[in-house]
Short mmCIF file of C-alpha atoms in Angstrom, two decimals:
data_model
loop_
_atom_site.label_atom_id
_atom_site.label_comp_id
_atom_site.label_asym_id
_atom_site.label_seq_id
_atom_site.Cartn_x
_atom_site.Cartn_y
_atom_site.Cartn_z
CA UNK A 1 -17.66 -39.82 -8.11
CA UNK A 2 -15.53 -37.27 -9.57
CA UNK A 3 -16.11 -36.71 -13.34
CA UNK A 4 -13.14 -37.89 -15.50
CA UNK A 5 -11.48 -36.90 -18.81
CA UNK A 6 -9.68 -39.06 -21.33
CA UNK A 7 -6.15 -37.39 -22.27
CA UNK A 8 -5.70 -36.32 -25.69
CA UNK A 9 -4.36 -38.75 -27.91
CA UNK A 10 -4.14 -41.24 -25.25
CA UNK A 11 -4.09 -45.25 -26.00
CA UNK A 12 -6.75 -46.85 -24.91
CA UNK A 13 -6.18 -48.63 -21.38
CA UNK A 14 -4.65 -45.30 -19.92
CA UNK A 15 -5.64 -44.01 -16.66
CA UNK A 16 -7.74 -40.96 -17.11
CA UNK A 17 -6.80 -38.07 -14.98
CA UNK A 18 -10.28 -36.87 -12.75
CA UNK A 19 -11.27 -32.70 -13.04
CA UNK A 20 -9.35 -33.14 -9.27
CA UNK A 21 -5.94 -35.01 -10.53
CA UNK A 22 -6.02 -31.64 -13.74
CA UNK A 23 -6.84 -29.08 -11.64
CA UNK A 24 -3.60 -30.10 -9.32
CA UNK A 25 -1.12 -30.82 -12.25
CA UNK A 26 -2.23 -27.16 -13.89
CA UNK A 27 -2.03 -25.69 -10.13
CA UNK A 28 1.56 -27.23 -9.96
CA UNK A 29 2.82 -25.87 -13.12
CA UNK A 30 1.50 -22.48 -12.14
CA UNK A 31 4.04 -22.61 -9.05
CA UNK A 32 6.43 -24.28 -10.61
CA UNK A 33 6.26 -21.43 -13.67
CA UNK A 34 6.32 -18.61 -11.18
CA UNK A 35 9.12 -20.17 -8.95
CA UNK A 36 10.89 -20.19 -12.76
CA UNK A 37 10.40 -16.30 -13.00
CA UNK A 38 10.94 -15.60 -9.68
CA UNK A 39 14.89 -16.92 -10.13
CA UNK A 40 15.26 -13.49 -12.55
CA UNK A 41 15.84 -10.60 -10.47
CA UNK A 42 14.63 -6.97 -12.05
CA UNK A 43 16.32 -4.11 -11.45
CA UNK A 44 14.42 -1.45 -9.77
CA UNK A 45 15.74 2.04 -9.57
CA UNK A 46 14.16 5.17 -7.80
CA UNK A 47 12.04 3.87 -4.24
CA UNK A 48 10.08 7.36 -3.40
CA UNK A 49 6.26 7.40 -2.93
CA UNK A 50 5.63 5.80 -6.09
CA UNK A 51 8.94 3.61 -6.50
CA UNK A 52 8.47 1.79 -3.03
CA UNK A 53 5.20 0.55 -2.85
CA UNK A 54 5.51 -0.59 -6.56
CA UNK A 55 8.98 -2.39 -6.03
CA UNK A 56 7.44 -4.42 -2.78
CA UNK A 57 4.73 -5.82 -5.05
CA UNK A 58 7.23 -7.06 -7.13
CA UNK A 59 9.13 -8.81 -4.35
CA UNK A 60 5.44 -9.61 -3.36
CA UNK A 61 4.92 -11.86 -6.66
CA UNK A 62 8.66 -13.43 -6.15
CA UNK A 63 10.91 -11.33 -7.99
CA UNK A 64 14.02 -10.69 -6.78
CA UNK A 65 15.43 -7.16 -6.57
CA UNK A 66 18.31 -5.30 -7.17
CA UNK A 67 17.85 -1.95 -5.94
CA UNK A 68 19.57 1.68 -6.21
CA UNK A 69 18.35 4.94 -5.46
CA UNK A 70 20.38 8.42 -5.14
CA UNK A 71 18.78 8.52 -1.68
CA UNK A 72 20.72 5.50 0.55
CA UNK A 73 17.99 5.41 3.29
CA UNK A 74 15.46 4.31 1.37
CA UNK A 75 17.14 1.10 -0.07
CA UNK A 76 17.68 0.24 3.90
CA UNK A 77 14.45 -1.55 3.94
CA UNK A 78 15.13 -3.87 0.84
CA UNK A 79 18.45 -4.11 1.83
CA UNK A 80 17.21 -5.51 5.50
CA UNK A 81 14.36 -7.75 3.62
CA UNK A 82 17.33 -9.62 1.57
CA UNK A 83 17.20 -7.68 -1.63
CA UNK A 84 20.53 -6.32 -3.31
CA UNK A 85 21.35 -2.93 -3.29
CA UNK A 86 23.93 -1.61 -5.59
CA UNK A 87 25.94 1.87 -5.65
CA UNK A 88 24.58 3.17 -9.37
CA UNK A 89 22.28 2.48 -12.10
CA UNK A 90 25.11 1.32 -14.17
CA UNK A 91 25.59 -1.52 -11.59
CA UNK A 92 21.72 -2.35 -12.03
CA UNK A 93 22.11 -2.73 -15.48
CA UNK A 94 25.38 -5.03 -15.04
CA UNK A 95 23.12 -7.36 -12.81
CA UNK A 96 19.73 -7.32 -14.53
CA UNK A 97 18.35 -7.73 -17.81
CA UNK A 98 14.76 -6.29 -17.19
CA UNK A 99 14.62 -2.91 -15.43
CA UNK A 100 12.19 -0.49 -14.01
CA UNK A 101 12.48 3.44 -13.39
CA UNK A 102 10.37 5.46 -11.77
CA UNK A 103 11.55 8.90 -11.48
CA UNK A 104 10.61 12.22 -10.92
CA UNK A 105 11.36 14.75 -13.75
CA UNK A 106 13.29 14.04 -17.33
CA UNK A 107 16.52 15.08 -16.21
CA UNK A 108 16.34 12.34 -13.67
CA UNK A 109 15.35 10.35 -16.26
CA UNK A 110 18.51 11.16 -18.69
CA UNK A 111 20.85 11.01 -15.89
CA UNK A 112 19.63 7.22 -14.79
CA UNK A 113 19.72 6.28 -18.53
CA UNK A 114 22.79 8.14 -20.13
CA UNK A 115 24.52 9.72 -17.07
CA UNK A 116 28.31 8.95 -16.15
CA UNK A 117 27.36 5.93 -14.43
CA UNK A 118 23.53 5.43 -16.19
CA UNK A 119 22.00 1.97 -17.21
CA UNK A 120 23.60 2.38 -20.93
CA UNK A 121 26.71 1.96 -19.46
CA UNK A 122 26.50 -1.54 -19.07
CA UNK A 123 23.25 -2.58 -19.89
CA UNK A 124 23.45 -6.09 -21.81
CA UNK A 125 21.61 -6.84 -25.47
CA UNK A 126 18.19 -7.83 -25.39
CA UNK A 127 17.42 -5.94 -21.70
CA UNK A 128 14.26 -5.02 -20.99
CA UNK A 129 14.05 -1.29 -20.14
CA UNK A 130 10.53 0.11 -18.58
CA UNK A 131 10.84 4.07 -17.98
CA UNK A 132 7.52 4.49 -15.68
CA UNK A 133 8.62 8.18 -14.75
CA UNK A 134 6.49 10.64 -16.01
CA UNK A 135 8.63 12.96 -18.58
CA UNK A 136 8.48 14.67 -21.82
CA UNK A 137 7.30 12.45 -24.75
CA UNK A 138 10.49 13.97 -26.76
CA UNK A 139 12.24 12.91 -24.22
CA UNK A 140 11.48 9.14 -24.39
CA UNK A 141 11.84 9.11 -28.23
CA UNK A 142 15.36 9.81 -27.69
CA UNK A 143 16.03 7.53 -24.80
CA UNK A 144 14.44 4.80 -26.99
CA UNK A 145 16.47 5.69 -29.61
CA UNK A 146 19.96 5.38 -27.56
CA UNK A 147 18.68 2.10 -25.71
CA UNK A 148 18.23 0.91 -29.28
CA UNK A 149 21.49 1.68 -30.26
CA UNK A 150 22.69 -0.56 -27.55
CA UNK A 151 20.27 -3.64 -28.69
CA UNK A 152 18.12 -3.11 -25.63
CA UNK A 153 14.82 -2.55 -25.78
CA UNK A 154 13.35 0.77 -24.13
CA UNK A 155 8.99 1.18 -23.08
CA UNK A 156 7.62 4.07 -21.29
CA UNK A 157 5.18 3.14 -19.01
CA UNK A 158 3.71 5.85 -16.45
CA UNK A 159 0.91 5.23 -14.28
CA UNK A 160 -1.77 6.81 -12.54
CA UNK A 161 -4.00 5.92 -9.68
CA UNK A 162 -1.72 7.21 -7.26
CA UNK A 163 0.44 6.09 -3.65
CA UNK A 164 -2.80 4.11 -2.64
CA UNK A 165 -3.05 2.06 -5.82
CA UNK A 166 0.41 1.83 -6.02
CA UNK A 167 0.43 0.07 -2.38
CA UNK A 168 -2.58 -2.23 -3.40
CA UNK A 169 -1.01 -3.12 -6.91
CA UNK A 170 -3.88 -1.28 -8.58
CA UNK A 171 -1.97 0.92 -10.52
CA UNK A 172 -3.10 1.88 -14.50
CA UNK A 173 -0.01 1.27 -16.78
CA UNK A 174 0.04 3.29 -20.32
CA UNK A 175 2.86 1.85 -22.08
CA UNK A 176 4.59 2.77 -24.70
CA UNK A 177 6.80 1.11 -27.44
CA UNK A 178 7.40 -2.15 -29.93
CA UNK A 179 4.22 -4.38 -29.78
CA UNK A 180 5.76 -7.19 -29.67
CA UNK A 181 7.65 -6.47 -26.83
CA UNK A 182 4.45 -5.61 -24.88
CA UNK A 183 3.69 -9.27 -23.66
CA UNK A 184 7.13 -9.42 -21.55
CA UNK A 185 6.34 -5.72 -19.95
CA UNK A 186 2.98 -6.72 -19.14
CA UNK A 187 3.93 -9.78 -17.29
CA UNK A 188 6.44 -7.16 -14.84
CA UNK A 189 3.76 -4.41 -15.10
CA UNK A 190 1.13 -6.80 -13.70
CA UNK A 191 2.34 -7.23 -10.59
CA UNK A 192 2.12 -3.93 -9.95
CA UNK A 193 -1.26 -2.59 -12.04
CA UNK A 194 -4.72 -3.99 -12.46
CA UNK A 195 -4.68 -2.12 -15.82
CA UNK A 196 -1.96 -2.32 -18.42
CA UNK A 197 -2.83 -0.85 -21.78
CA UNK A 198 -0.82 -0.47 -25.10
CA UNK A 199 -0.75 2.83 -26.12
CA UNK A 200 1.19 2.24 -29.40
CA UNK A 201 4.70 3.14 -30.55
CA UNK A 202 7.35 4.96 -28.04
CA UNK A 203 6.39 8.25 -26.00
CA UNK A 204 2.17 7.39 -26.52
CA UNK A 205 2.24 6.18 -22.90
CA UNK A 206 3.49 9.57 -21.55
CA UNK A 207 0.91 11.06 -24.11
CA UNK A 208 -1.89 9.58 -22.26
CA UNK A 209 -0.61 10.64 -19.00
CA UNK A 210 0.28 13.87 -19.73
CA UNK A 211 -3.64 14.19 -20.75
CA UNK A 212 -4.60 12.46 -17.71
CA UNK A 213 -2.98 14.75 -15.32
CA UNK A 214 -4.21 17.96 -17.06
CA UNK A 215 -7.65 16.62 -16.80
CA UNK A 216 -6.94 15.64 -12.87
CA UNK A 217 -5.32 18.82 -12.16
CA UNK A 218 -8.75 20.68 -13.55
CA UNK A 219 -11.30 18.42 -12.05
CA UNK A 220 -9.39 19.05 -8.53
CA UNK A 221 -9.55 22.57 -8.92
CA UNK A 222 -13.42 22.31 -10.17
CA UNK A 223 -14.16 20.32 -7.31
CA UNK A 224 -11.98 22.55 -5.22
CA UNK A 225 -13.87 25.86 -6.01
CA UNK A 226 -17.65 24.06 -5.99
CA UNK A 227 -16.85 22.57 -2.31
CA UNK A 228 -15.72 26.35 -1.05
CA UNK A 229 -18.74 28.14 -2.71
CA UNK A 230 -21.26 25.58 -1.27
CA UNK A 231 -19.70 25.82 1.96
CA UNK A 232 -19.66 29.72 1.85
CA UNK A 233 -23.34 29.31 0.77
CA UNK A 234 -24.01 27.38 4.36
CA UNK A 235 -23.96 24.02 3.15
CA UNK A 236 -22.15 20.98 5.32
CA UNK A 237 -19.32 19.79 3.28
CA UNK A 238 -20.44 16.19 3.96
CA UNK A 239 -23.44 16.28 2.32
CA UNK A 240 -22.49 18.42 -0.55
CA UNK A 241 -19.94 15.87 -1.31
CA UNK A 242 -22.72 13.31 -0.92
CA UNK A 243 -24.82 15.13 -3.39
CA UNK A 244 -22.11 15.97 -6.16
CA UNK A 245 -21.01 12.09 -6.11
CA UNK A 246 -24.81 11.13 -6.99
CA UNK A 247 -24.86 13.83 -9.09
CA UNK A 248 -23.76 15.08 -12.57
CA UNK A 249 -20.60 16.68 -10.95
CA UNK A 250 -19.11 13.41 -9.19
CA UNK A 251 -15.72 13.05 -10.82
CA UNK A 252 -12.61 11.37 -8.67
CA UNK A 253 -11.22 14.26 -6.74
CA UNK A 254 -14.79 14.70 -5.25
CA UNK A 255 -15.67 10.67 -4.42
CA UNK A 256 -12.41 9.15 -3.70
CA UNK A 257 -9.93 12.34 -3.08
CA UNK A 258 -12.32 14.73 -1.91
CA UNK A 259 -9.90 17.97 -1.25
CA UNK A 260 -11.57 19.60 1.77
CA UNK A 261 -10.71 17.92 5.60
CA UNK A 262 -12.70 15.71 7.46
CA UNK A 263 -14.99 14.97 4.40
CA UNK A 264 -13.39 11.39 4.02
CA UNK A 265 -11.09 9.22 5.60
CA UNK A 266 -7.56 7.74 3.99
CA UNK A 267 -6.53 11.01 2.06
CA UNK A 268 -4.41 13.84 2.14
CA UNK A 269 -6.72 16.61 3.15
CA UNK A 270 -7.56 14.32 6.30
CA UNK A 271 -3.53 14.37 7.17
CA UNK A 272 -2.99 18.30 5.88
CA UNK A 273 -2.12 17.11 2.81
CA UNK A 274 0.97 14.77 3.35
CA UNK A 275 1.66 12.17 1.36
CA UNK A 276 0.02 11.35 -1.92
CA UNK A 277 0.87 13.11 -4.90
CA UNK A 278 3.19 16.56 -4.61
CA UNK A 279 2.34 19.84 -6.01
CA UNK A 280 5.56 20.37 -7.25
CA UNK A 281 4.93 16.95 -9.53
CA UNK A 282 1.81 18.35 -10.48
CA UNK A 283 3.33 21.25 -11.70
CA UNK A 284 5.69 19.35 -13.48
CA UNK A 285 2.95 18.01 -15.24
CA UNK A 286 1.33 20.57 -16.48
CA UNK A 287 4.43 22.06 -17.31
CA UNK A 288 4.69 19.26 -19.74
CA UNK A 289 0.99 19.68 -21.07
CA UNK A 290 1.68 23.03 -21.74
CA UNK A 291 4.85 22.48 -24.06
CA UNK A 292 3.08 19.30 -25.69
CA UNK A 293 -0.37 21.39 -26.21
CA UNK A 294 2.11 24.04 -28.03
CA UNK A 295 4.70 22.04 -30.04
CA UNK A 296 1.10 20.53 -31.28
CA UNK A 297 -0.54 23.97 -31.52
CA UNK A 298 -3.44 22.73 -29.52
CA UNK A 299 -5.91 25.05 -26.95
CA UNK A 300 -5.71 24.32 -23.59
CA UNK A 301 -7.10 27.27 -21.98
CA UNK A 302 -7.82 25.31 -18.60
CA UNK A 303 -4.79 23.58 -18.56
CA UNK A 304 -2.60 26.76 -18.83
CA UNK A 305 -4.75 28.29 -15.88
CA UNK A 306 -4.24 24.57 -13.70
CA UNK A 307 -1.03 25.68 -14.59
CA UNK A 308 -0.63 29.13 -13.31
CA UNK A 309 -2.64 27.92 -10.43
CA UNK A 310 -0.33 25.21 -9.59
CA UNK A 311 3.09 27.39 -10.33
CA UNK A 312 1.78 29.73 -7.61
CA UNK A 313 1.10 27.38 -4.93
CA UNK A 314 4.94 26.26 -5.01
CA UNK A 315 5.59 29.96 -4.52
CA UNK A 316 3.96 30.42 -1.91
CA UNK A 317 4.71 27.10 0.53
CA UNK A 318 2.61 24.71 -0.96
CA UNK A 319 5.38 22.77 -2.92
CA UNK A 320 5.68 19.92 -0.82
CA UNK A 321 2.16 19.12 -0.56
CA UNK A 322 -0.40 17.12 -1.61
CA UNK A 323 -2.14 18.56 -5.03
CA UNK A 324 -5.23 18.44 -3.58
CA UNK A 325 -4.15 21.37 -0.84
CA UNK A 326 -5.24 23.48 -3.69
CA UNK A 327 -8.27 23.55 -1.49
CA UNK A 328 -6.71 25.44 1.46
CA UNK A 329 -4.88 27.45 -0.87
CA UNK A 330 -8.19 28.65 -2.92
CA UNK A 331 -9.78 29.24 0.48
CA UNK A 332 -6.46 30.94 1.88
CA UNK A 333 -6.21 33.04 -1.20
CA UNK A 334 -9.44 35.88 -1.34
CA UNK A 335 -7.75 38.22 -3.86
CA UNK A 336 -8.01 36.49 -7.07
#
């Protein structure tokens, strides 16, 4: 027979509820507390490789949408799964009172927020306002400060893990912004990320990614030159990937983004380096380590090279692909 609990401060002559009869009631207030949430819709603006994936796992955990992007095609899909689409970010923030960017550079970022039709327009008091681009830190500050003005509440949040986390919901969130606002973003964030993590007050969460990306951009490149020299040196890339990733040397761009083709399966470099994360972004990124590292007077000598490196591959017809092509151009490139 089932084991049975006595309710709190229940008279005596009650029916006791089993483990069976709790574990039911606390199953139907789960549903019934997510059907709750679900009623809100969020605004989502900006659906490209990161956007997309990240907005469907929201619709995923029951959360209505209401969508815009400057790019019409690629709200068709929401628009044909029953979510709303609207004609401007202003029009988001008339409709929702918890929003989620996720653009590509700060001036999209300004323009979403404080353009001629941006979400301060008619964003209402109290909104929730979650900036997961990744952009200047300075740049944030300021957007907080203007959301403020307006009685909304602005966090950045970027994220890293990339289009195949993003698409699993596995993303890492580094958020930035009033602590006590943190428990609301996580409960959006978590749809979307397996990791959410206070960073502290506004413009720490691009802090951490702007770190992250220098440190990705220079592991690539590591990884990138050690592959090419072992393979020069006669070794099969297979096995010198094998080797590094029980090794000293295994980092994430050689066991689970491994830059050189036909190593593994599910990445870039085995679809010449479509898809994933752009060169031109990474660029960006660095761009944005390098004026951090010197507004803070702070060495980054193998940043500023990632840098350089990076710069030159959108010069010369790399731009649209995946950072990890840094491989073919390294191997392309005999001169340095």
């Amino acid at each position: 027979m089932a084991a049975s609990l006595r309710l709190p401060g229940a008279r005596p002559g009650l029916r006791y509820w089993s483990y069976r009869q709790r574990l039911a009631a606390a199953s139907l207030a789960a549903v019934c507390s997510r059907s709750m949430a679900s009623k809100t819709p969020v605004g989502f603006i900006g659906l490209g490789n990161m956007g997309n994936p990240m907005a469907k796992n929201l619709m995923k955990h029951g959360y209505p949408l209401i969508i815009y992007d400057v790019f019409p095609d690629a709200c068709k899909e929401f628009q044909e799964a029953g979510e709303q689409v609207v004609s401007s970010p202003a029009d988001v923030a008339e409709k929702a009172d918890r929003i989620i960017t996720m653009l590509p550079t700060s001036i999209n970022a300004v323009e979403a927020y404080s353009g001629t039709n941006g979400i301060l327009k008619k964003v209402k008091k109290g909104s929730l306002l979650i900036d997961s681009s990744t952009i200047d830190p300075s740049v944030s500050k300021e957007l907080a400060k203007e959301v403020e003005k307006m009685g909304a509440v602005f966090m950045d949040a970027p994220v890293s893990g990339g289009v195949g986390a993003a698409g699993s919901g596995n993303l890492t969130f580094m958020v930035g912004g009033v602590e006590e606002e943190f428990a609301a973003a996580q409960e959006l964030l978590g749809c979307m990320g397996s990791n959410v993590v206070y960073c502290g007050a506004v413009g720490t969460g691009q802090a951490a990614k702007i770190c992250n990306n220098m440190l990705l951009a220079i592991s690539m490149i590591g990884t990138t030159e050690a592959m090419n020299l072992g393979i020069r040196l006669g070794l099969d890339p297979k096995l010198l990937a094998k080797i590094l990733n029980m090794s000293s040397g295994r980092c994430w761009s050689s066991d689970t983004y491994n830059p050189v083709p036909g190593v593994m399966d599910g990445v870039p470099s085995a679809n010449n380096y479509q898809g994933g994360f752009g060169t031109t972004l990474m660029a960006k990124d660095l761009g944005l380590a390098q004026d951090s590292a010197t507004s803070t007077k702070s060495p980054i000598l193998l940043g500023s090279l990632a840098h350089q490196i990076y710069r030159m591959m959108c010069a010369k017809g790399y731009s649209k692909k995946d950072f990890s092509s840094v491989f073919q151009f390294l191997r392309e490139e005999e001169n340095f």
